[in-house]
mmCIF file of C-alpha atoms and ligand atoms in Angstrom:
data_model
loop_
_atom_site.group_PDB
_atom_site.id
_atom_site.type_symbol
_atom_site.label_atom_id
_atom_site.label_comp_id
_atom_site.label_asym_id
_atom_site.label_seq_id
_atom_site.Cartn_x
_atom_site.Cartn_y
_atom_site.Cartn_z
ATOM 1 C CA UNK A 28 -18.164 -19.395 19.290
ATOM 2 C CA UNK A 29 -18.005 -16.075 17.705
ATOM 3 C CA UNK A 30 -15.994 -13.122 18.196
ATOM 4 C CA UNK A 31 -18.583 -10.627 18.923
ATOM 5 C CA UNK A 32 -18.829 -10.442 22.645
ATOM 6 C CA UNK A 33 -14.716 -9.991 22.822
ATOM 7 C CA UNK A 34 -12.915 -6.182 22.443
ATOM 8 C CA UNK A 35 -11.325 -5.694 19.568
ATOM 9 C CA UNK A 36 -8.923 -3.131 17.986
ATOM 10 C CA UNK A 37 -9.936 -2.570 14.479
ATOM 11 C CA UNK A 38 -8.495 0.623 12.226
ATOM 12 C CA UNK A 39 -10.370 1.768 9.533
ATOM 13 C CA UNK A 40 -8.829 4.146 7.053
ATOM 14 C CA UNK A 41 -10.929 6.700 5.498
ATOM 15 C CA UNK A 42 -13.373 7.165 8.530
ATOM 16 C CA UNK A 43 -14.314 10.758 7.863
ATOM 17 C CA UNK A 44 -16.847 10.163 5.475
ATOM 18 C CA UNK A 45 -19.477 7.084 3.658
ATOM 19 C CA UNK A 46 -18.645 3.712 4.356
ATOM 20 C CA UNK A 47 -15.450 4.487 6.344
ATOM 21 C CA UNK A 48 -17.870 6.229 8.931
ATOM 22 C CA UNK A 49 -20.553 3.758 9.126
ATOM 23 C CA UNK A 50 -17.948 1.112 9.791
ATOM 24 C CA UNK A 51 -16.390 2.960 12.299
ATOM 25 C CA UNK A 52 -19.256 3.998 14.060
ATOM 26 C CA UNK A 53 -20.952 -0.009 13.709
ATOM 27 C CA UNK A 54 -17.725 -1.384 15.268
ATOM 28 C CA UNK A 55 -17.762 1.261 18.172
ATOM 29 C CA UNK A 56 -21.748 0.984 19.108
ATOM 30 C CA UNK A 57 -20.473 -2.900 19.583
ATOM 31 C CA UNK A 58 -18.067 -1.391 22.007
ATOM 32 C CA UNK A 59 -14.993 -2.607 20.396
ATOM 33 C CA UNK A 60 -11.893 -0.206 20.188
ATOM 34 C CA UNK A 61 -11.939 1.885 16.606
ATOM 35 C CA UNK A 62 -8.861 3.916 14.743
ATOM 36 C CA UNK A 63 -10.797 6.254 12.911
ATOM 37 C CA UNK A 64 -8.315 8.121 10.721
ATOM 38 C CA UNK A 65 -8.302 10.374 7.527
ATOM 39 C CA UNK A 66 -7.293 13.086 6.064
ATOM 40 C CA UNK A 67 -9.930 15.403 7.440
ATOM 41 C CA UNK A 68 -9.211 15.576 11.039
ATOM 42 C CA UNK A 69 -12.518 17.675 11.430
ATOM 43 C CA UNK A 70 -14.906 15.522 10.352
ATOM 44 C CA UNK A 71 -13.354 13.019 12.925
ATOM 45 C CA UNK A 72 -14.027 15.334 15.817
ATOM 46 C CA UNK A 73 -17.846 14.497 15.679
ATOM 47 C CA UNK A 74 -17.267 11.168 15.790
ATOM 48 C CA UNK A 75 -14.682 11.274 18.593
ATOM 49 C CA UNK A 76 -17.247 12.879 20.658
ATOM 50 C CA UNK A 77 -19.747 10.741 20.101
ATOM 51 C CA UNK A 78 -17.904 7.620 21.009
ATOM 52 C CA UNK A 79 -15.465 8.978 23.515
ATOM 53 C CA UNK A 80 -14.340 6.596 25.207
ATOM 54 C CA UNK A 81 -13.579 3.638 22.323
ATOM 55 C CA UNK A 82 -12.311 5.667 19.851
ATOM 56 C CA UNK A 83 -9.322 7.151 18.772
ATOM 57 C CA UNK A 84 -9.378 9.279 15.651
ATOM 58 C CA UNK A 85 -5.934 10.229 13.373
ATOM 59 C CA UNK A 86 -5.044 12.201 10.644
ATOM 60 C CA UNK A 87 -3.677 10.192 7.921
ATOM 61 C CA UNK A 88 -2.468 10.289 4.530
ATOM 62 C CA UNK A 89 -2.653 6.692 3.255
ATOM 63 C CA UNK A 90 -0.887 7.672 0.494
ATOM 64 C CA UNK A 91 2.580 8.273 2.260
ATOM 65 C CA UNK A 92 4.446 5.694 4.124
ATOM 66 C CA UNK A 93 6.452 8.626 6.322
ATOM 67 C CA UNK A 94 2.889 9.553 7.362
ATOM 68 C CA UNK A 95 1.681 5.626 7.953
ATOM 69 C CA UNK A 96 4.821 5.192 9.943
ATOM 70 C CA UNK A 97 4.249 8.690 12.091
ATOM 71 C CA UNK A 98 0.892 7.442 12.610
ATOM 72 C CA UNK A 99 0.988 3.609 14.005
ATOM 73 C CA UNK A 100 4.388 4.989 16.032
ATOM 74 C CA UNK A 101 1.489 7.257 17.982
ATOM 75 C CA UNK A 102 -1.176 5.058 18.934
ATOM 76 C CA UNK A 103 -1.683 4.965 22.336
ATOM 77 C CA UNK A 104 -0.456 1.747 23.697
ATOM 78 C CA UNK A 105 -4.395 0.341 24.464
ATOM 79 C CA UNK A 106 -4.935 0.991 20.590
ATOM 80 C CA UNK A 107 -1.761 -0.510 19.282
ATOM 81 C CA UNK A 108 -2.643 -4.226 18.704
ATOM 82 C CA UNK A 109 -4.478 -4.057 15.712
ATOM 83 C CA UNK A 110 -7.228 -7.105 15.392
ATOM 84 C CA UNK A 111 -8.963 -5.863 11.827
ATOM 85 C CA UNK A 112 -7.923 -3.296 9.225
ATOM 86 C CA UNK A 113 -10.384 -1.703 7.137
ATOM 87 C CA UNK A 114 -8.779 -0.711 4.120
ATOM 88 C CA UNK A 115 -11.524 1.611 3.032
ATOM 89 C CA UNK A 116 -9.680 4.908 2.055
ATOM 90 C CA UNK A 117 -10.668 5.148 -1.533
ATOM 91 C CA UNK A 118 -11.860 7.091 -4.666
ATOM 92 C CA UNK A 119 -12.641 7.243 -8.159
ATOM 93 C CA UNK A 120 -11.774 10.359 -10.308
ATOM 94 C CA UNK A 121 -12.850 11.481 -13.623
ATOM 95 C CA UNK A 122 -14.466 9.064 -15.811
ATOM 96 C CA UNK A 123 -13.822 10.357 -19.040
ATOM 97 C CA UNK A 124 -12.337 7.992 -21.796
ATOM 98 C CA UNK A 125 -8.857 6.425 -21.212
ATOM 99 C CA UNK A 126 -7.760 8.809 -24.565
ATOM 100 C CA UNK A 127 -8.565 11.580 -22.482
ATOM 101 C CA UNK A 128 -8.803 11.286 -19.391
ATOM 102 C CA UNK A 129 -6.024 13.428 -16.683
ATOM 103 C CA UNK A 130 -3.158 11.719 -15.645
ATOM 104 C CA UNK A 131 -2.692 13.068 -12.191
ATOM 105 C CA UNK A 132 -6.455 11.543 -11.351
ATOM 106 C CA UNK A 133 -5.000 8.421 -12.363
ATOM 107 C CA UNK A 134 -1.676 8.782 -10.211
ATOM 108 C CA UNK A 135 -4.291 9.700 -7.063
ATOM 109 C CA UNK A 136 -6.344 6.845 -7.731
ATOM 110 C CA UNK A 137 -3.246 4.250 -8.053
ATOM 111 C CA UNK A 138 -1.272 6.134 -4.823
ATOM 112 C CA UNK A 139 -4.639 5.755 -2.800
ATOM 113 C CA UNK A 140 -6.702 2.930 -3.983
ATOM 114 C CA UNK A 141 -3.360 0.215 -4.381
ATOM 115 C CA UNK A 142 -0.228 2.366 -2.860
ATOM 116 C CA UNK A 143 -2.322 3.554 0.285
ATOM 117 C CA UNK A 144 -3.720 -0.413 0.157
ATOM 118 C CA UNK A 145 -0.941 -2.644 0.191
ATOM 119 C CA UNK A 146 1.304 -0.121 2.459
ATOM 120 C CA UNK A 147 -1.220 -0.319 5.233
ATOM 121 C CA UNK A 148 -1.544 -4.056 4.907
ATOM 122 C CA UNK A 149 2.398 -4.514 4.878
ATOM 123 C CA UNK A 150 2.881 -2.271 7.746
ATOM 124 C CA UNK A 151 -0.139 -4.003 10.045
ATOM 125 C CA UNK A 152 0.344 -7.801 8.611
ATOM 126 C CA UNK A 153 3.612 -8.670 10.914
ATOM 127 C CA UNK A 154 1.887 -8.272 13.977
ATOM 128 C CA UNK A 155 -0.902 -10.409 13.323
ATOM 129 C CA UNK A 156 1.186 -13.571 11.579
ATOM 130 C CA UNK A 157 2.997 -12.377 15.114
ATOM 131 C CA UNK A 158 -0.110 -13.538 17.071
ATOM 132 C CA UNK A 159 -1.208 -15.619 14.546
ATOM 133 C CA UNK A 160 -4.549 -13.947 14.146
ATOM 134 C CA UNK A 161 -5.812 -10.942 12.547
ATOM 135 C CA UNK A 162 -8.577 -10.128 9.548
ATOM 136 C CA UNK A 163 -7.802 -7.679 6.953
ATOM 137 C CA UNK A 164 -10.810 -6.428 4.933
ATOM 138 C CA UNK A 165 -10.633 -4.430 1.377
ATOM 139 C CA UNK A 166 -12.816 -2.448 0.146
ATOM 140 C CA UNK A 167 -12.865 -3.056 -3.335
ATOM 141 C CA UNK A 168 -15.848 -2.902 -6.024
ATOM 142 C CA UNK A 169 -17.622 -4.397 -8.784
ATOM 143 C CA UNK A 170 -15.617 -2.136 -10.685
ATOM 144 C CA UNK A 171 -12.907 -4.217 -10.382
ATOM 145 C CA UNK A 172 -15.106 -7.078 -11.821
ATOM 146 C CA UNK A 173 -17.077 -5.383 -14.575
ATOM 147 C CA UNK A 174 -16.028 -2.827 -17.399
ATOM 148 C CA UNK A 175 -18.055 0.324 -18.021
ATOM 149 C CA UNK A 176 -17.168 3.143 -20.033
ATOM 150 C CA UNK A 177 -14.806 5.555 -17.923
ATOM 151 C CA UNK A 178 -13.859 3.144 -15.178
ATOM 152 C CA UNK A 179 -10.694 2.509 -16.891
ATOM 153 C CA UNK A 180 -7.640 3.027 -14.076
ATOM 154 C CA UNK A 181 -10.408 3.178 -11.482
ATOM 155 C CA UNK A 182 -11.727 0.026 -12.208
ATOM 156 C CA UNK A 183 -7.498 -1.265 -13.046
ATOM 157 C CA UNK A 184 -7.003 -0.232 -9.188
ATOM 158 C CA UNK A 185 -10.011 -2.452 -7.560
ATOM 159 C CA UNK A 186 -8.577 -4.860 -9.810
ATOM 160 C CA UNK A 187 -5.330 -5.165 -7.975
ATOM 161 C CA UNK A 188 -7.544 -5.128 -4.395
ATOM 162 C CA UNK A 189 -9.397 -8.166 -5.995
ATOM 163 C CA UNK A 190 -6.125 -10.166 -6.564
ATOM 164 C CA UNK A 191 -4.110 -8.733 -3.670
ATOM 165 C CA UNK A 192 -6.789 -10.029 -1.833
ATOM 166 C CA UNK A 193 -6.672 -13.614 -3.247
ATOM 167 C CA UNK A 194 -2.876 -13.534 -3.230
ATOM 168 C CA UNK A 195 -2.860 -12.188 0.536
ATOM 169 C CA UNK A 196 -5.011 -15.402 1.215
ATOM 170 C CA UNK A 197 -2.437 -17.798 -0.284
ATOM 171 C CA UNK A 198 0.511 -16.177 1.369
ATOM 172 C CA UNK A 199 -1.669 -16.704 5.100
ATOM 173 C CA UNK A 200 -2.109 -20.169 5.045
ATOM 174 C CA UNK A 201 -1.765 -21.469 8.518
ATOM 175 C CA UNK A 202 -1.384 -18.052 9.776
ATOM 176 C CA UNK A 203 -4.859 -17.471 10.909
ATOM 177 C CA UNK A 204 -4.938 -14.521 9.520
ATOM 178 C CA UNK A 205 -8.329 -13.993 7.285
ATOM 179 C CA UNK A 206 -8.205 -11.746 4.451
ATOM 180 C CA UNK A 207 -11.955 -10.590 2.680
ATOM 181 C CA UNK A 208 -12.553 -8.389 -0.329
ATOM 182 C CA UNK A 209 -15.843 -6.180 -0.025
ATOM 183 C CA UNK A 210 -17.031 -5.200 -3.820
ATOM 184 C CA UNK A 211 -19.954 -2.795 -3.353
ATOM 185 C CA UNK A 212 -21.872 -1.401 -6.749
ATOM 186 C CA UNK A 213 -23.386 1.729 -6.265
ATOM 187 C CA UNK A 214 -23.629 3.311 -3.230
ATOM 188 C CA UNK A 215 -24.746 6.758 -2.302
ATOM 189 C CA UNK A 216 -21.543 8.622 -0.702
ATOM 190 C CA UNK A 217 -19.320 11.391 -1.311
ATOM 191 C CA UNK A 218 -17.992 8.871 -3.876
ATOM 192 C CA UNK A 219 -19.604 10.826 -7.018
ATOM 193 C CA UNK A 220 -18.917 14.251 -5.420
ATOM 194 C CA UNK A 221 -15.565 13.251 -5.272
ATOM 195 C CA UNK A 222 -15.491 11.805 -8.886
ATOM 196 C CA UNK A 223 -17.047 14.879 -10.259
ATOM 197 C CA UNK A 224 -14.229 17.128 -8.651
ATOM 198 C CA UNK A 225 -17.070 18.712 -5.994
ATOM 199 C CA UNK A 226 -19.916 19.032 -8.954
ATOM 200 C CA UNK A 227 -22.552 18.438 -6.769
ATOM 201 C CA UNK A 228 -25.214 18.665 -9.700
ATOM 202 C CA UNK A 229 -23.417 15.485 -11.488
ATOM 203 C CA UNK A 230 -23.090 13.613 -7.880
ATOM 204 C CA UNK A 231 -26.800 14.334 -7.247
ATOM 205 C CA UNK A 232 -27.655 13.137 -10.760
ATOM 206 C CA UNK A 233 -26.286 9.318 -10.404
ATOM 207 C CA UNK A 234 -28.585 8.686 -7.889
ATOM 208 C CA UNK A 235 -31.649 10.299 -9.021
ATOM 209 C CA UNK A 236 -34.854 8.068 -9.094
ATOM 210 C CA UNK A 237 -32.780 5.099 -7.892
ATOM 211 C CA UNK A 238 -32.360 3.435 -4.709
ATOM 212 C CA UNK A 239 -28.627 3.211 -4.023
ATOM 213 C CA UNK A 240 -26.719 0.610 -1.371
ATOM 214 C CA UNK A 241 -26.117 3.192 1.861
ATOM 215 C CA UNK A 242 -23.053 3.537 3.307
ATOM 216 C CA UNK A 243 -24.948 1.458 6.456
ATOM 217 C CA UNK A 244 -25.267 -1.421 4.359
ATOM 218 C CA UNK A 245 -21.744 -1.710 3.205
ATOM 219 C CA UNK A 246 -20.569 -1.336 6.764
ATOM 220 C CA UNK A 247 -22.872 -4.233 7.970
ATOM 221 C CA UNK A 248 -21.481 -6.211 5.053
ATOM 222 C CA UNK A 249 -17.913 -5.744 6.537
ATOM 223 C CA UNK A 250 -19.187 -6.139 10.058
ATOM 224 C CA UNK A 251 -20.868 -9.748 8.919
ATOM 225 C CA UNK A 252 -17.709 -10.827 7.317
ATOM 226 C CA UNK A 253 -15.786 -9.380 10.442
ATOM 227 C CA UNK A 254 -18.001 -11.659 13.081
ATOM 228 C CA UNK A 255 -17.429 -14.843 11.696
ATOM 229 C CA UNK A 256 -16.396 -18.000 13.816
ATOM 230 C CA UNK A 257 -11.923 -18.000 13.353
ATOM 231 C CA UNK A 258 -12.275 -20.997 11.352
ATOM 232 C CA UNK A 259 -14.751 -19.269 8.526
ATOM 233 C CA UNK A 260 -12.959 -16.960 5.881
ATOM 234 C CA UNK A 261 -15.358 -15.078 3.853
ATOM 235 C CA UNK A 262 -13.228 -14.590 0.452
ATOM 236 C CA UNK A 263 -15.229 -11.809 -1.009
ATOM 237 C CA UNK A 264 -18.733 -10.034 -0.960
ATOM 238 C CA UNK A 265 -20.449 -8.485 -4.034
ATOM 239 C CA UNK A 266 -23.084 -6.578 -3.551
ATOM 240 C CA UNK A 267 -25.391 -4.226 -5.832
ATOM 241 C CA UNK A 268 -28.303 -2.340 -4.958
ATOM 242 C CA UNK A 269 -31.085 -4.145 -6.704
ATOM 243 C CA UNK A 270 -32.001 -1.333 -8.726
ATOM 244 C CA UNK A 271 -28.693 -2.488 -10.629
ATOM 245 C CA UNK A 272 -27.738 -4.844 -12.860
ATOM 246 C CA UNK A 273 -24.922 -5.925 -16.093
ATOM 247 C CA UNK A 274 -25.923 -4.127 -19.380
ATOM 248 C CA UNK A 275 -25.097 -6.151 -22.083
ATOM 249 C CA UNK A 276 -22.058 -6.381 -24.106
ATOM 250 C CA UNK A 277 -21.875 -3.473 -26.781
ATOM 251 C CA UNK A 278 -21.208 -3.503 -30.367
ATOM 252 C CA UNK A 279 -19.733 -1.103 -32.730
ATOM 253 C CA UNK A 280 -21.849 -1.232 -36.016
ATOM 254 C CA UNK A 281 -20.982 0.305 -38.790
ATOM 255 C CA UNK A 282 -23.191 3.000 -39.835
ATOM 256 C CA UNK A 283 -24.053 2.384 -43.587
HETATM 257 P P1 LIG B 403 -16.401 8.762 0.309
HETATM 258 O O1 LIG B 403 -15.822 9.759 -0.642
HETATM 259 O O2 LIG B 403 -17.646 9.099 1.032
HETATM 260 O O3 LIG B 403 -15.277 8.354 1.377
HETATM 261 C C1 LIG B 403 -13.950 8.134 0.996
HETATM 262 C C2 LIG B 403 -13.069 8.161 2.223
HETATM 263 O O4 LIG B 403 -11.709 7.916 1.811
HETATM 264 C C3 LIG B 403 -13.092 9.514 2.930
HETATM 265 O O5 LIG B 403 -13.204 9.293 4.321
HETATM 266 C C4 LIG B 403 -11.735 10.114 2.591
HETATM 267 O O6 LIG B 403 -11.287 10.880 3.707
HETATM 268 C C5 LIG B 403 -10.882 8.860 2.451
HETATM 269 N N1 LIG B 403 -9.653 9.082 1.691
HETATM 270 C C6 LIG B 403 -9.520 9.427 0.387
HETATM 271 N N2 LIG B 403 -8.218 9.584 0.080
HETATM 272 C C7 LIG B 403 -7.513 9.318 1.214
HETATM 273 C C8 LIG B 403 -6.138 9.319 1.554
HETATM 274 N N3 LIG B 403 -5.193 9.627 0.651
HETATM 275 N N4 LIG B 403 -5.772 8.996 2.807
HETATM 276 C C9 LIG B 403 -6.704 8.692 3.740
HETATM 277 N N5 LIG B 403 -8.027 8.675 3.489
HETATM 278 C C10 LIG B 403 -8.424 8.993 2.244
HETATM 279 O O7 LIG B 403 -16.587 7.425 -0.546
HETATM 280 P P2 LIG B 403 -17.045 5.929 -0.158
HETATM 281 O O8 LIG B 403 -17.333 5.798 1.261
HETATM 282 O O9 LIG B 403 -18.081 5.554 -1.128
HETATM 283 O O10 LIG B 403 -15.716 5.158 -0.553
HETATM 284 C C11 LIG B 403 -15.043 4.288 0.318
HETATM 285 C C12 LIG B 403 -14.412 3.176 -0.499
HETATM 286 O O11 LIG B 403 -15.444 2.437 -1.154
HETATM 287 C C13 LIG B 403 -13.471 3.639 -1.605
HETATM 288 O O12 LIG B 403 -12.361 2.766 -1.632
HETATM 289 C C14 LIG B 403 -14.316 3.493 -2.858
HETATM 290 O O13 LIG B 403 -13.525 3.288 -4.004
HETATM 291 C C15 LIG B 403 -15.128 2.282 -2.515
HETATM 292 N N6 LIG B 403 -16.375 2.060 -3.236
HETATM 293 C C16 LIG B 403 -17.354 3.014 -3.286
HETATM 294 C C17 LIG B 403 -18.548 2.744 -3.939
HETATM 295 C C18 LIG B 403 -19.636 3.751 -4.069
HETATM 296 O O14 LIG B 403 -20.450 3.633 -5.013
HETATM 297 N N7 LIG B 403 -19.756 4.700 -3.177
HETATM 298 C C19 LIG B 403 -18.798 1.430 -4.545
HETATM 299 C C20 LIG B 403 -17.694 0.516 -4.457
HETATM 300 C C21 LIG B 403 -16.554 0.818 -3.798
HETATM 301 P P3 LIG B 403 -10.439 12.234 3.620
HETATM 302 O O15 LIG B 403 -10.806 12.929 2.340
HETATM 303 O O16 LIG B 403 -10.835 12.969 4.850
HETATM 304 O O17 LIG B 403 -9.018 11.763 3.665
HETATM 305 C C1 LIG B 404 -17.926 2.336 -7.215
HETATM 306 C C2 LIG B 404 -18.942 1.640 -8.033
HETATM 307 O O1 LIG B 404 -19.785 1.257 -10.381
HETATM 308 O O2 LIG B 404 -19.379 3.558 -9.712
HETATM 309 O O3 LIG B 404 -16.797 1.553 -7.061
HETATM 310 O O4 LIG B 404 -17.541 2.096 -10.169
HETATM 311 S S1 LIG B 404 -18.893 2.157 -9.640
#
């Protein structure tokens, strides 16, 4: 038996935007209950009134653990049993050279992509050992599997997600609690807009003449991984559109 025809309660962290968003709204069109919540309370007013009965929307800083705290201390009591997080609040910034590249993008990526990570899962994983089930799903990336030039603390962060992940799983056993690690490659999302601090020109220009993964298929990924029978743990998931591939190693010659 599977657990799709059963209610769940399933928060998903960054839910204003890209994958966050098509999760969110995937989970609710199945009718279970959905936490939307990030920063951007707007942009979860449009989704609140599209679902309005199954889901709850929340401003949250993932970054904070006063504002983590505020936050599951206000769910309404029908939202407060939490089945599956999404730990999907994420971003990349900058992706000049580790020699120069701006420390405070580095602090944001670290405080969001591994602080913002591991505080959620602390704060939610008591419950579920509690009721000895539960499913917490990462977002990570192939760039925590795969160098490129620039992805230096980026890729360091989905890195961590990778083995927090792993580690998670060996601190679960016999808790039936599942823990999966999502590792999309490109996808087309505010991710590069966000990169390129708001240059839309640059954002636009990573996914010219290519077809990128859509936030829709990342949230089916993490719906998939979500629906399996109890007894099935799906460790990870990469995925790459397949307009992409490695590029080989490279080699500094010297210029004669
Ligand atoms: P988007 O920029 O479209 O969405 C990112 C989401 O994260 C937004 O909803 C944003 O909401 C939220 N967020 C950022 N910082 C915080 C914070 N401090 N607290 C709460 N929410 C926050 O990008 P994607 O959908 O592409 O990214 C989602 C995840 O997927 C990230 O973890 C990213 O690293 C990862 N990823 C992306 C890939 C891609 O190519 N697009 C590939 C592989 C992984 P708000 O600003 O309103 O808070
Ligand atoms: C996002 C994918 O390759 O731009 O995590 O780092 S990549």
């Amino acid at each position: 038996m599977t657990s799709t025809n059963i209610i769940k309660t399933i928060f998903i962290t960054g839910a204003s935007s890209g994958f966050g968003l098509a999760t969110a709204k995937a989970f609710a069109a199945k009718g279970h209950k959905v936490i939307a919540a990030a920063r951007r309370q707007q942009r979860l007013e449009a989704l609140q009134q599209e679902f309005v009965t199954n889901i709850y929307v929340m401003p949250l800083d993932v970054t904070s653990e006063a504002k983590i705290d505020a936050a599951l201390d206000s769910l309404p009591q029908e939202f407060s049993s939490i089945d599956l997080l999404v730990n999907n609040a994420g971003l990349a910034l900058g992706l000049s050279p580790a020699h120069q590249a701006d420390i405070s993008d580095w602090d944001k990526m670290v405080d969001t992509n591994i602080k913002g990570l591991y505080l959620m899962t602390r704060k939610l994983l008591p419950n579920m050992v509690k009721n000895q089930s539960g499913h917490i799903i990462n977002i990570g990336s192939i760039a925590g599997n795969y160098a490129y030039p620039g992805g230096n603390a980026y890729g360091a962060t989905k890195a961590f997600v990778k083995q927090f992940s792993r580690n998670l799983r060996a601190d679960l056993l016999g808790t039936h609690v599942r823990v999966t690690n999502i590792e999309p490659g490109l996808a087309e999302t505010e991710f590069s807009l966000v990169r390129f601090h708001g240059d839309q020109d640059k954002a636009d220009k990573v996914y010219e003449d290519t077809q990128a993964l859509t936030a829709d298929d990342i949230a089916n990924a993490v719906v998939w991984a979500f629906e399996q029978p109890a007894h099935v743990n799906i460790n990870s998931i990469e995925l790459m559109p397949t307009s992409q591939a490695w590029s080989a190693l490279a080699i500094d010659k010297v210029q004669g």
